[in-house]
Tab-separated table of C-alpha atoms and ligand atoms in Angstrom:
chain	number	residue	atom	x	y	z
A	29	MET	CA	-39.812	-16.223	108.059
A	30	LEU	CA	-42.515	-18.934	107.732
A	31	LYS	CA	-41.441	-22.371	109.301
A	32	LEU	CA	-42.459	-24.922	106.632
A	33	GLN	CA	-43.838	-28.349	107.090
A	34	VAL	CA	-44.912	-31.157	104.732
A	35	ILE	CA	-48.738	-31.447	104.691
A	36	HIS	CA	-50.512	-34.699	104.005
A	37	TYR	CA	-53.427	-35.861	101.879
A	38	PRO	CA	-56.286	-34.830	102.089
A	39	HIS	CA	-55.219	-31.336	103.143
A	40	PRO	CA	-57.139	-28.882	100.912
A	41	THR	CA	-53.985	-26.891	99.885
A	42	LEU	CA	-52.999	-30.005	97.935
A	43	ARG	CA	-55.921	-29.249	95.689
A	44	HIS	CA	-55.006	-25.623	95.193
A	45	VAL	CA	-54.105	-24.424	91.738
A	46	SER	CA	-51.062	-22.277	92.240
A	47	LYS	CA	-50.591	-18.845	90.690
A	48	PRO	CA	-47.390	-17.717	89.089
A	49	LEU	CA	-44.931	-15.934	91.247
A	50	LYS	CA	-44.029	-12.344	90.395
A	51	ARG	CA	-40.638	-12.052	91.898
A	52	VAL	CA	-37.737	-13.821	93.567
A	53	ASP	CA	-36.454	-12.369	96.806
A	54	ASN	CA	-34.791	-13.389	100.019
A	55	GLU	CA	-38.005	-14.764	101.554
A	56	LEU	CA	-38.448	-17.044	98.534
A	57	ARG	CA	-34.866	-18.204	98.661
A	58	ASP	CA	-35.540	-19.041	102.411
A	59	MET	CA	-38.658	-21.096	101.388
A	60	VAL	CA	-36.519	-22.936	98.786
A	61	ALA	CA	-33.818	-23.783	101.238
A	62	GLN	CA	-36.303	-25.092	103.782
A	63	MET	CA	-38.091	-27.171	101.132
A	64	PHE	CA	-34.724	-28.815	100.014
A	65	ASP	CA	-34.067	-29.641	103.786
A	66	LEU	CA	-37.560	-31.156	104.169
A	67	MET	CA	-37.230	-33.024	100.838
A	68	TYR	CA	-34.016	-34.695	101.969
A	69	GLU	CA	-35.292	-35.243	105.514
A	70	HIS	CA	-38.225	-37.237	104.044
A	71	GLU	CA	-36.085	-38.946	101.350
A	72	GLY	CA	-37.776	-37.363	98.418
A	73	VAL	CA	-36.615	-36.362	94.973
A	74	GLY	CA	-38.994	-33.456	94.516
A	75	LEU	CA	-41.268	-31.213	96.507
A	76	ALA	CA	-43.920	-28.658	95.344
A	77	ALA	CA	-44.739	-25.528	97.174
A	78	ASN	CA	-48.378	-26.500	98.004
A	79	GLN	CA	-46.993	-29.665	99.627
A	80	VAL	CA	-45.592	-27.165	102.390
A	81	ASP	CA	-49.032	-25.316	102.472
A	82	LEU	CA	-47.830	-22.410	100.107
A	83	PRO	CA	-49.985	-21.293	97.114
A	84	TYR	CA	-47.038	-20.541	94.950
A	85	ARG	CA	-46.076	-21.870	91.582
A	86	PHE	CA	-42.711	-23.491	92.135
A	87	PHE	CA	-41.063	-26.768	93.052
A	88	VAL	CA	-37.576	-28.078	93.990
A	89	ALA	CA	-35.991	-31.236	92.708
A	90	ASN	CA	-32.881	-33.390	92.992
A	91	PRO	CA	-33.353	-36.637	90.996
A	92	THR	CA	-30.310	-38.110	92.840
A	93	GLY	CA	-32.006	-37.598	96.263
A	94	ASP	CA	-28.539	-36.947	97.639
A	95	SER	CA	-28.190	-33.798	99.752
A	96	GLU	CA	-24.408	-33.896	99.107
A	97	ASN	CA	-25.013	-33.591	95.397
A	98	GLN	CA	-26.016	-29.918	95.309
A	99	GLU	CA	-25.140	-29.669	91.504
A	100	ALA	CA	-28.144	-31.846	90.811
A	101	GLU	CA	-30.554	-29.518	92.736
A	102	GLN	CA	-32.799	-27.521	90.601
A	103	VAL	CA	-35.578	-24.931	91.430
A	104	PHE	CA	-38.445	-24.607	88.893
A	105	ILE	CA	-40.324	-21.283	89.213
A	106	ASN	CA	-43.482	-20.832	87.197
A	107	PRO	CA	-42.753	-24.165	85.211
A	108	VAL	CA	-44.672	-24.803	82.022
A	109	ILE	CA	-44.406	-28.043	80.235
A	110	ARG	CA	-43.985	-27.000	76.488
A	111	SER	CA	-44.103	-30.482	74.837
A	112	GLY	CA	-44.703	-34.118	75.619
A	113	LYS	CA	-47.838	-33.085	77.504
A	114	GLY	CA	-50.733	-35.416	78.005
A	115	ARG	CA	-50.667	-37.261	74.666
A	116	SER	CA	-51.511	-40.858	75.218
A	117	GLY	CA	-49.745	-43.710	73.298
A	118	LYS	CA	-46.254	-43.054	71.959
A	119	GLY	CA	-43.343	-42.049	74.092
A	120	GLN	CA	-45.063	-42.974	77.406
A	121	THR	CA	-43.879	-45.145	80.161
A	122	GLU	CA	-45.274	-46.560	83.388
A	123	GLY	CA	-43.355	-46.335	86.580
A	124	GLU	CA	-44.026	-46.552	90.322
A	125	GLU	CA	-44.585	-43.204	92.080
A	126	GLY	CA	-44.897	-42.112	95.704
A	127	CYS	CA	-45.417	-38.731	97.232
A	128	LEU	CA	-44.173	-36.999	100.434
A	129	SER	CA	-47.782	-35.894	100.981
A	130	ILE	CA	-49.147	-39.609	100.946
A	131	PRO	CA	-46.225	-41.335	102.629
A	132	GLY	CA	-46.205	-45.116	102.174
A	133	VAL	CA	-48.642	-45.078	99.259
A	134	LEU	CA	-47.134	-46.264	95.924
A	135	GLY	CA	-48.728	-46.858	92.547
A	136	PRO	CA	-47.946	-47.207	88.831
A	137	VAL	CA	-48.463	-43.999	86.795
A	138	VAL	CA	-48.178	-43.508	83.124
A	139	ARG	CA	-46.049	-40.462	82.130
A	140	ASN	CA	-44.343	-39.049	79.087
A	141	GLU	CA	-40.837	-40.466	78.912
A	142	ARG	CA	-39.468	-37.029	77.754
A	143	VAL	CA	-40.704	-33.450	78.295
A	144	THR	CA	-39.609	-30.029	77.463
A	145	VAL	CA	-40.068	-27.696	80.393
A	146	GLU	CA	-39.636	-23.874	80.584
A	147	ALA	CA	-39.102	-22.299	84.004
A	148	TYR	CA	-37.247	-19.566	85.969
A	149	GLY	CA	-34.381	-20.295	88.338
A	150	LEU	CA	-33.585	-18.611	91.662
A	151	THR	CA	-31.529	-16.017	90.037
A	152	GLY	CA	-34.542	-14.969	87.958
A	153	GLU	CA	-33.056	-16.387	84.660
A	154	SER	CA	-35.405	-18.356	82.510
A	155	PHE	CA	-34.320	-21.770	81.127
A	156	LEU	CA	-35.763	-24.173	78.623
A	157	GLY	CA	-34.732	-27.773	78.858
A	158	GLU	CA	-35.527	-31.226	77.743
A	159	VAL	CA	-35.530	-34.003	80.401
A	160	ASP	CA	-36.181	-37.678	80.320
A	161	GLY	CA	-36.374	-40.723	82.555
A	162	LEU	CA	-36.784	-40.151	86.300
A	163	PHE	CA	-36.187	-36.337	85.966
A	164	ALA	CA	-39.133	-36.155	83.394
A	165	ARG	CA	-41.312	-38.070	85.799
A	166	ILE	CA	-40.402	-35.756	88.667
A	167	VAL	CA	-41.178	-32.640	86.583
A	168	GLN	CA	-44.494	-34.033	85.579
A	169	HIS	CA	-45.376	-35.145	89.122
A	170	GLU	CA	-44.377	-31.821	90.642
A	171	THR	CA	-46.170	-29.758	87.943
A	172	ASP	CA	-49.286	-31.791	88.596
A	173	HIS	CA	-49.010	-30.653	92.272
A	174	LEU	CA	-49.016	-27.040	91.241
A	175	ASP	CA	-52.269	-27.734	89.375
A	176	GLY	CA	-53.837	-29.326	92.477
A	177	LYS	CA	-53.382	-32.851	91.076
A	178	LEU	CA	-52.051	-35.859	92.911
A	179	PHE	CA	-50.522	-39.040	91.468
A	180	ILE	CA	-53.371	-41.145	92.950
A	181	ASP	CA	-55.723	-39.202	90.522
A	182	ARG	CA	-53.800	-40.808	87.627
A	183	LEU	CA	-54.017	-44.443	88.967
A	184	ALA	CA	-56.092	-46.917	87.073
A	185	PRO	CA	-59.331	-47.702	88.978
A	186	THR	CA	-58.009	-51.197	89.962
A	187	GLN	CA	-54.769	-49.621	91.275
A	188	LEU	CA	-56.649	-46.938	93.103
A	189	ALA	CA	-58.769	-49.613	94.701
A	190	GLU	CA	-55.631	-51.235	96.067
A	191	VAL	CA	-54.494	-48.205	97.938
A	192	ARG	CA	-58.019	-47.140	99.056
A	193	ASP	CA	-57.699	-48.453	102.597
A	194	GLN	CA	-54.403	-46.560	102.994
A	195	LEU	CA	-55.978	-43.356	101.684
A	196	GLU	CA	-58.889	-43.838	104.168
A	197	GLU	CA	-56.442	-43.991	107.043
A	198	PHE	CA	-55.062	-40.572	105.960
A	199	GLU	CA	-58.573	-39.149	105.776
A	200	ILE	CA	-59.316	-40.482	109.413
A	201	VAL	CA	-56.078	-38.903	110.659
A	202	PHE	CA	-56.914	-35.615	109.016
A	203	GLN	CA	-60.432	-35.493	110.450
A	204	SER	CA	-59.263	-36.353	113.951
A	205	LYS	CA	-56.864	-33.483	113.770
A	206	ARG	CA	-59.784	-31.349	112.760
A	207	ASP	CA	-61.967	-32.630	115.705
A	208	CYS	CA	-59.229	-31.833	118.258
A	209	GLY	CA	-58.548	-28.338	116.797
A	210	GLU	CA	-55.089	-29.167	115.500
A	211	MET	CA	-56.157	-28.525	111.864
A	212	PRO	CA	-57.677	-25.254	110.699
A	213	SER	CA	-61.136	-25.277	109.201
A	214	ASP	CA	-61.409	-25.173	105.231
A	215	GLU	CA	-62.533	-21.454	105.552
A	216	GLN	CA	-59.414	-20.633	107.570
A	217	ILE	CA	-57.135	-22.467	105.073
A	218	VAL	CA	-58.743	-20.580	102.111
A	219	ALA	CA	-58.314	-17.305	103.934
A	220	ARG	CA	-54.667	-17.933	104.712
A	221	ILE	CA	-53.973	-19.110	101.115
A	222	ALA	CA	-55.604	-15.914	99.678
A	223	GLU	CA	-53.509	-13.726	102.043
A	224	LEU	CA	-50.287	-15.468	101.050
A	225	GLU	CA	-51.200	-15.267	97.412
A	226	GLN	CA	-51.759	-11.482	97.609
A	227	LEU	CA	-48.199	-11.059	98.853
A	228	ARG	CA	-46.390	-12.342	95.843
A	229	THR	CA	-48.568	-13.511	92.917
B	21	ZN	ZN1	-45.879	-35.616	95.301
């Protein structure tokens, strides 16, 4: 079993567009369990597979952020936002977001207040649900991850300028890990991702 870890900006896997999963099996259930553990450990409310360096189209969420509240846990496999997608104007709301892959960086992001999402759960059943408020924000933030998009991409230029120094620090840390051989090269990362994809997409 793979031992998963949360990766940080600007790791290239965060820019990978994930392919749909073909099946649910014990290995996937193990990944999901590890991701919930990591999410709680880092005090998050959602975590997408490419944030743990996996090229798979799924994310986990618990809008309460409370590990004791397992009823609020939800796994979204191959999620598709069916409505409330990307239309500007009506029904949108601005809220502060952060991300476990860019810890400490916060900024206001405009999202749809309500979205309809279709996905598969861990038992392989498909579900279609309407979510709003924080849950809708989580679903949009995590689905963005699966498309290789980060919340900082959605910041207004002035807001992005405010976090530019913090982002540069992440870039420096990443480069120094590369320089001392702790971080694989882009080619190695691409090769590993392709290998993992072949196994289950
Ligand atoms: Zn995130």
